[in-house]
Amino acid sequence: MRVLTEEPLLRYNTLALQGRARAFLQVRAAAELERALAWARRQQLPVIPLGEGSNVVLAGDIEALVLRMAITGIELLEEDDKQASLRVAAGEVWHPLVEWTLRRGYYGLENLALIPGTVGAAPVQNIGAYGVELASFVRAVHCVDIASGREHTLAGAACEFGYRDSIFKRSLRDQVIITAVDLQLQRKPALQVNYPALAAALAQQPAAAITPQAVFDAVVGIRRSKLPDPARIPNAGSFFKNPVVAAALAAELAARFPGLPQYPQADGQVKLAAAWLIEYCGWKGRCRGGFGVHPEHALVLVNRGGSSGADLLALAAEVAASVCDNFGIALEIEPRVYGA
Ligand code: FAD
Ligand code: NAP
């Protein structure tokens, strides 16, 4: 086990922010994870798991042992003519997993194509896109408790999945390392193609041509046309969550701001499009101190040659203050901020 000290994290986060980890280890096996957690306990260092760093903001140096989760492997647990269950190790990269499942004829993940990141991070955020959420496929999440090193398993129903939310962002925040995720996929396609952008992309195709592969291709096409590739323009995807507000406030806003998109939720609340609020405030395409609001997508903050997470957070605070002034809504940052 080779723990690195004062390791620069620039290449381990998709916003390309500077920041060092007091201690850093790539974890490639379960036994290595066990030793690393014991080492951190002896050093009295907190532990932070990291995948591809596509949903984090480094606001400074991290006084912790950062564990880059790189344990790989896909195991077929069960398969019949209706369903297939897989155990996928935390360090597998999400998009190649989606491709692999499609090749094997295991369906369901096609709308979640091209989401950056690792399998281990996917339940944390309950990744979602184009009308589908990971939660629908999670049978169990396997974890190791950071404080004790003990292994335990949560059933999908115990993960308290919500909109871009889970128990791993709440009561289990900073408590566990996810080592593997069990997914249950379908052998017969059950396509979800109602999401407007996806429906529009598939509108010209005859019904028989709308296969899981066609949905995957359409999602990849839409995402490539709209979202900046972090390898070229560093970013962390949506920087703010879409706010979910009470129906009465939504109705009041609808009267004041015709055109404000509103999406009623099952619980009676209403989701608003944060990108629309930000664009209304005139931020789309604007830059500040090396960072900017992407000109094609107002929800994505991009690195235009900056390096300091504090500068990025200053821009984010200005954007959020404008939205609050105009709409009375407090935007919440989606990525996890470290080193602040
Ligand atoms: P990291 O950024 O490394 O970590 C994120 C959080 O999870 C951190 O708090 C970290 O400590 C924790 N974590 C990581 N691994 C583990 C583990 N093994 N055990 C416990 N905790 C862990 N998200 C969506 O939901 N939908 C999208 O459509 C989407 N599109 C995106 C597009 C772009 C261009 C980008 C850059 C991001 C996008 N995201 C999207 C956000 C991001 O891809 C997801 O949140 C992804 O799951 C993060 O994976 P990661 O491995 O990079 O996690
Ligand atoms: P979009 O299609 O431009 O729509 C804008 C927003 O409106 C989305 O955030 C979406 O909410 C919401 N929306 C649109 N149609 C909806 C409907 N019929 N029902 C409910 N909500 C609806 O979105 P986009 O920004 O290009 O993103 C496309 C998809 O990829 C979205 O699902 C988005 O969440 C996901 N994505 C996520 C990230 C991230 O980092 N989290 C980054 C890029 C893309 P939802 O977000 O709830 O879907």
Short mmCIF file of N, CA and C in Angstrom, two decimals, residues 134-195:
data_model
loop_
_atom_site.label_atom_id
_atom_site.label_comp_id
_atom_site.label_asym_id
_atom_site.label_seq_id
_atom_site.Cartn_x
_atom_site.Cartn_y
_atom_site.Cartn_z
N LEU A 134 -31.37 6.11 -11.33
CA LEU A 134 -30.68 4.87 -10.93
C LEU A 134 -31.53 4.06 -9.94
N ALA A 135 -32.23 4.76 -9.03
CA ALA A 135 -32.99 4.11 -7.95
C ALA A 135 -33.84 2.95 -8.46
N SER A 136 -34.37 3.07 -9.68
CA SER A 136 -35.26 2.02 -10.22
C SER A 136 -34.55 0.69 -10.40
N PHE A 137 -33.22 0.69 -10.43
CA PHE A 137 -32.49 -0.54 -10.75
C PHE A 137 -31.66 -1.08 -9.59
N VAL A 138 -31.61 -0.33 -8.48
CA VAL A 138 -30.70 -0.73 -7.39
C VAL A 138 -31.37 -1.77 -6.50
N ARG A 139 -30.77 -2.96 -6.44
CA ARG A 139 -31.28 -4.01 -5.54
C ARG A 139 -30.60 -3.90 -4.19
N ALA A 140 -29.30 -3.55 -4.21
CA ALA A 140 -28.55 -3.42 -2.95
C ALA A 140 -27.29 -2.61 -3.17
N VAL A 141 -26.84 -1.99 -2.09
CA VAL A 141 -25.57 -1.25 -2.12
C VAL A 141 -24.68 -1.82 -1.02
N HIS A 142 -23.48 -2.23 -1.41
CA HIS A 142 -22.53 -2.82 -0.45
C HIS A 142 -21.56 -1.74 0.01
N CYS A 143 -21.39 -1.64 1.33
CA CYS A 143 -20.59 -0.56 1.90
C CYS A 143 -19.60 -1.10 2.92
N VAL A 144 -18.59 -0.28 3.20
CA VAL A 144 -17.71 -0.52 4.35
C VAL A 144 -17.81 0.72 5.24
N ASP A 145 -18.01 0.47 6.51
CA ASP A 145 -18.13 1.56 7.47
C ASP A 145 -16.73 2.15 7.72
N ILE A 146 -16.60 3.47 7.55
CA ILE A 146 -15.26 4.09 7.64
C ILE A 146 -14.70 3.95 9.06
N ALA A 147 -15.54 4.16 10.06
CA ALA A 147 -15.04 4.17 11.44
C ALA A 147 -14.63 2.78 11.93
N SER A 148 -15.41 1.76 11.56
CA SER A 148 -15.14 0.43 12.12
C SER A 148 -14.50 -0.53 11.12
N GLY A 149 -14.61 -0.22 9.82
CA GLY A 149 -14.10 -1.15 8.80
C GLY A 149 -15.07 -2.29 8.52
N ARG A 150 -16.25 -2.28 9.19
CA ARG A 150 -17.20 -3.39 9.00
C ARG A 150 -17.96 -3.25 7.68
N GLU A 151 -18.23 -4.42 7.06
CA GLU A 151 -19.00 -4.41 5.81
C GLU A 151 -20.48 -4.51 6.13
N HIS A 152 -21.29 -3.80 5.36
CA HIS A 152 -22.73 -4.03 5.46
C HIS A 152 -23.41 -3.72 4.15
N THR A 153 -24.64 -4.20 4.03
CA THR A 153 -25.37 -4.07 2.76
C THR A 153 -26.70 -3.40 3.02
N LEU A 154 -27.02 -2.42 2.18
CA LEU A 154 -28.33 -1.77 2.27
C LEU A 154 -29.17 -2.23 1.09
N ALA A 155 -30.40 -2.65 1.36
CA ALA A 155 -31.32 -2.95 0.25
C ALA A 155 -31.63 -1.63 -0.46
N GLY A 156 -31.98 -1.71 -1.73
CA GLY A 156 -32.31 -0.49 -2.49
C GLY A 156 -33.32 0.38 -1.75
N ALA A 157 -34.35 -0.27 -1.19
CA ALA A 157 -35.43 0.48 -0.52
C ALA A 157 -34.92 1.22 0.71
N ALA A 158 -33.79 0.78 1.27
CA ALA A 158 -33.25 1.43 2.48
C ALA A 158 -32.32 2.61 2.13
N CYS A 159 -32.10 2.84 0.84
CA CYS A 159 -31.15 3.90 0.45
C CYS A 159 -31.78 5.29 0.44
N GLU A 160 -33.09 5.37 0.73
CA GLU A 160 -33.80 6.65 0.81
C GLU A 160 -33.54 7.50 -0.43
N PHE A 161 -33.65 6.87 -1.58
CA PHE A 161 -33.40 7.61 -2.82
C PHE A 161 -34.45 8.69 -3.03
N GLY A 162 -34.00 9.85 -3.47
CA GLY A 162 -34.90 10.94 -3.83
C GLY A 162 -34.33 11.63 -5.06
N TYR A 163 -34.86 12.80 -5.36
CA TYR A 163 -34.39 13.52 -6.54
C TYR A 163 -32.95 13.98 -6.33
N ARG A 164 -32.01 13.32 -7.04
CA ARG A 164 -30.56 13.57 -6.92
C ARG A 164 -30.12 13.52 -5.45
N ASP A 165 -30.69 12.56 -4.73
CA ASP A 165 -30.49 12.50 -3.28
C ASP A 165 -30.56 11.06 -2.80
N SER A 166 -29.91 10.81 -1.67
CA SER A 166 -29.96 9.46 -1.08
C SER A 166 -29.49 9.55 0.37
N ILE A 167 -29.57 8.42 1.06
CA ILE A 167 -29.09 8.34 2.44
C ILE A 167 -27.59 8.66 2.51
N PHE A 168 -26.87 8.45 1.38
CA PHE A 168 -25.42 8.67 1.37
C PHE A 168 -25.07 10.16 1.36
N LYS A 169 -26.08 11.01 1.10
CA LYS A 169 -25.86 12.46 1.21
C LYS A 169 -26.38 12.96 2.56
N ARG A 170 -27.07 12.09 3.31
CA ARG A 170 -27.68 12.51 4.56
C ARG A 170 -27.09 11.73 5.73
N SER A 171 -27.85 10.79 6.31
CA SER A 171 -27.35 10.19 7.57
C SER A 171 -26.06 9.37 7.37
N LEU A 172 -25.81 8.87 6.16
CA LEU A 172 -24.57 8.10 5.96
C LEU A 172 -23.47 8.93 5.29
N ARG A 173 -23.72 10.25 5.19
CA ARG A 173 -22.70 11.13 4.60
C ARG A 173 -21.39 11.00 5.39
N ASP A 174 -20.30 10.77 4.69
CA ASP A 174 -18.96 10.65 5.27
C ASP A 174 -18.81 9.45 6.21
N GLN A 175 -19.82 8.55 6.20
CA GLN A 175 -19.77 7.40 7.13
C GLN A 175 -19.31 6.12 6.44
N VAL A 176 -19.58 6.00 5.13
CA VAL A 176 -19.33 4.72 4.46
C VAL A 176 -18.62 4.90 3.12
N ILE A 177 -17.94 3.81 2.72
CA ILE A 177 -17.41 3.72 1.37
C ILE A 177 -18.26 2.68 0.65
N ILE A 178 -18.80 3.05 -0.48
CA ILE A 178 -19.56 2.09 -1.29
C ILE A 178 -18.55 1.25 -2.08
N THR A 179 -18.66 -0.08 -1.94
CA THR A 179 -17.70 -0.96 -2.62
C THR A 179 -18.30 -1.62 -3.86
N ALA A 180 -19.62 -1.81 -3.87
CA ALA A 180 -20.26 -2.44 -5.04
C ALA A 180 -21.75 -2.12 -5.02
N VAL A 181 -22.36 -2.21 -6.19
CA VAL A 181 -23.80 -1.95 -6.32
C VAL A 181 -24.42 -3.12 -7.08
N ASP A 182 -25.52 -3.66 -6.53
CA ASP A 182 -26.27 -4.72 -7.23
C ASP A 182 -27.39 -4.08 -8.04
N LEU A 183 -27.41 -4.36 -9.33
CA LEU A 183 -28.41 -3.78 -10.22
C LEU A 183 -29.30 -4.87 -10.77
N GLN A 184 -30.58 -4.57 -10.88
CA GLN A 184 -31.51 -5.51 -11.50
C GLN A 184 -32.02 -4.91 -12.80
N LEU A 185 -31.71 -5.55 -13.91
CA LEU A 185 -32.06 -5.01 -15.22
C LEU A 185 -33.04 -5.95 -15.93
N GLN A 186 -33.65 -5.42 -16.97
CA GLN A 186 -34.69 -6.18 -17.69
C GLN A 186 -34.11 -6.89 -18.90
N ARG A 187 -34.63 -8.09 -19.20
CA ARG A 187 -34.24 -8.78 -20.44
C ARG A 187 -35.11 -8.34 -21.61
N LYS A 188 -36.30 -7.78 -21.28
CA LYS A 188 -37.16 -7.25 -22.36
C LYS A 188 -37.19 -5.74 -22.20
N PRO A 189 -37.01 -5.00 -23.29
CA PRO A 189 -36.97 -3.54 -23.17
C PRO A 189 -38.27 -2.98 -22.58
N ALA A 190 -38.12 -1.98 -21.71
CA ALA A 190 -39.28 -1.22 -21.21
C ALA A 190 -38.87 0.25 -21.35
N LEU A 191 -39.05 0.76 -22.54
CA LEU A 191 -38.43 2.05 -22.87
C LEU A 191 -39.15 3.23 -22.22
N GLN A 192 -38.36 4.21 -21.81
CA GLN A 192 -38.89 5.45 -21.23
C GLN A 192 -38.50 6.56 -22.19
N VAL A 193 -39.43 6.96 -23.04
CA VAL A 193 -39.06 7.94 -24.07
C VAL A 193 -39.97 9.16 -24.07
N ASN A 194 -40.59 9.44 -22.89
CA ASN A 194 -41.50 10.58 -22.83
C ASN A 194 -40.81 11.91 -22.59
N TYR A 195 -39.59 11.86 -22.07
CA TYR A 195 -38.87 13.10 -21.77
C TYR A 195 -38.79 13.93 -23.06
#
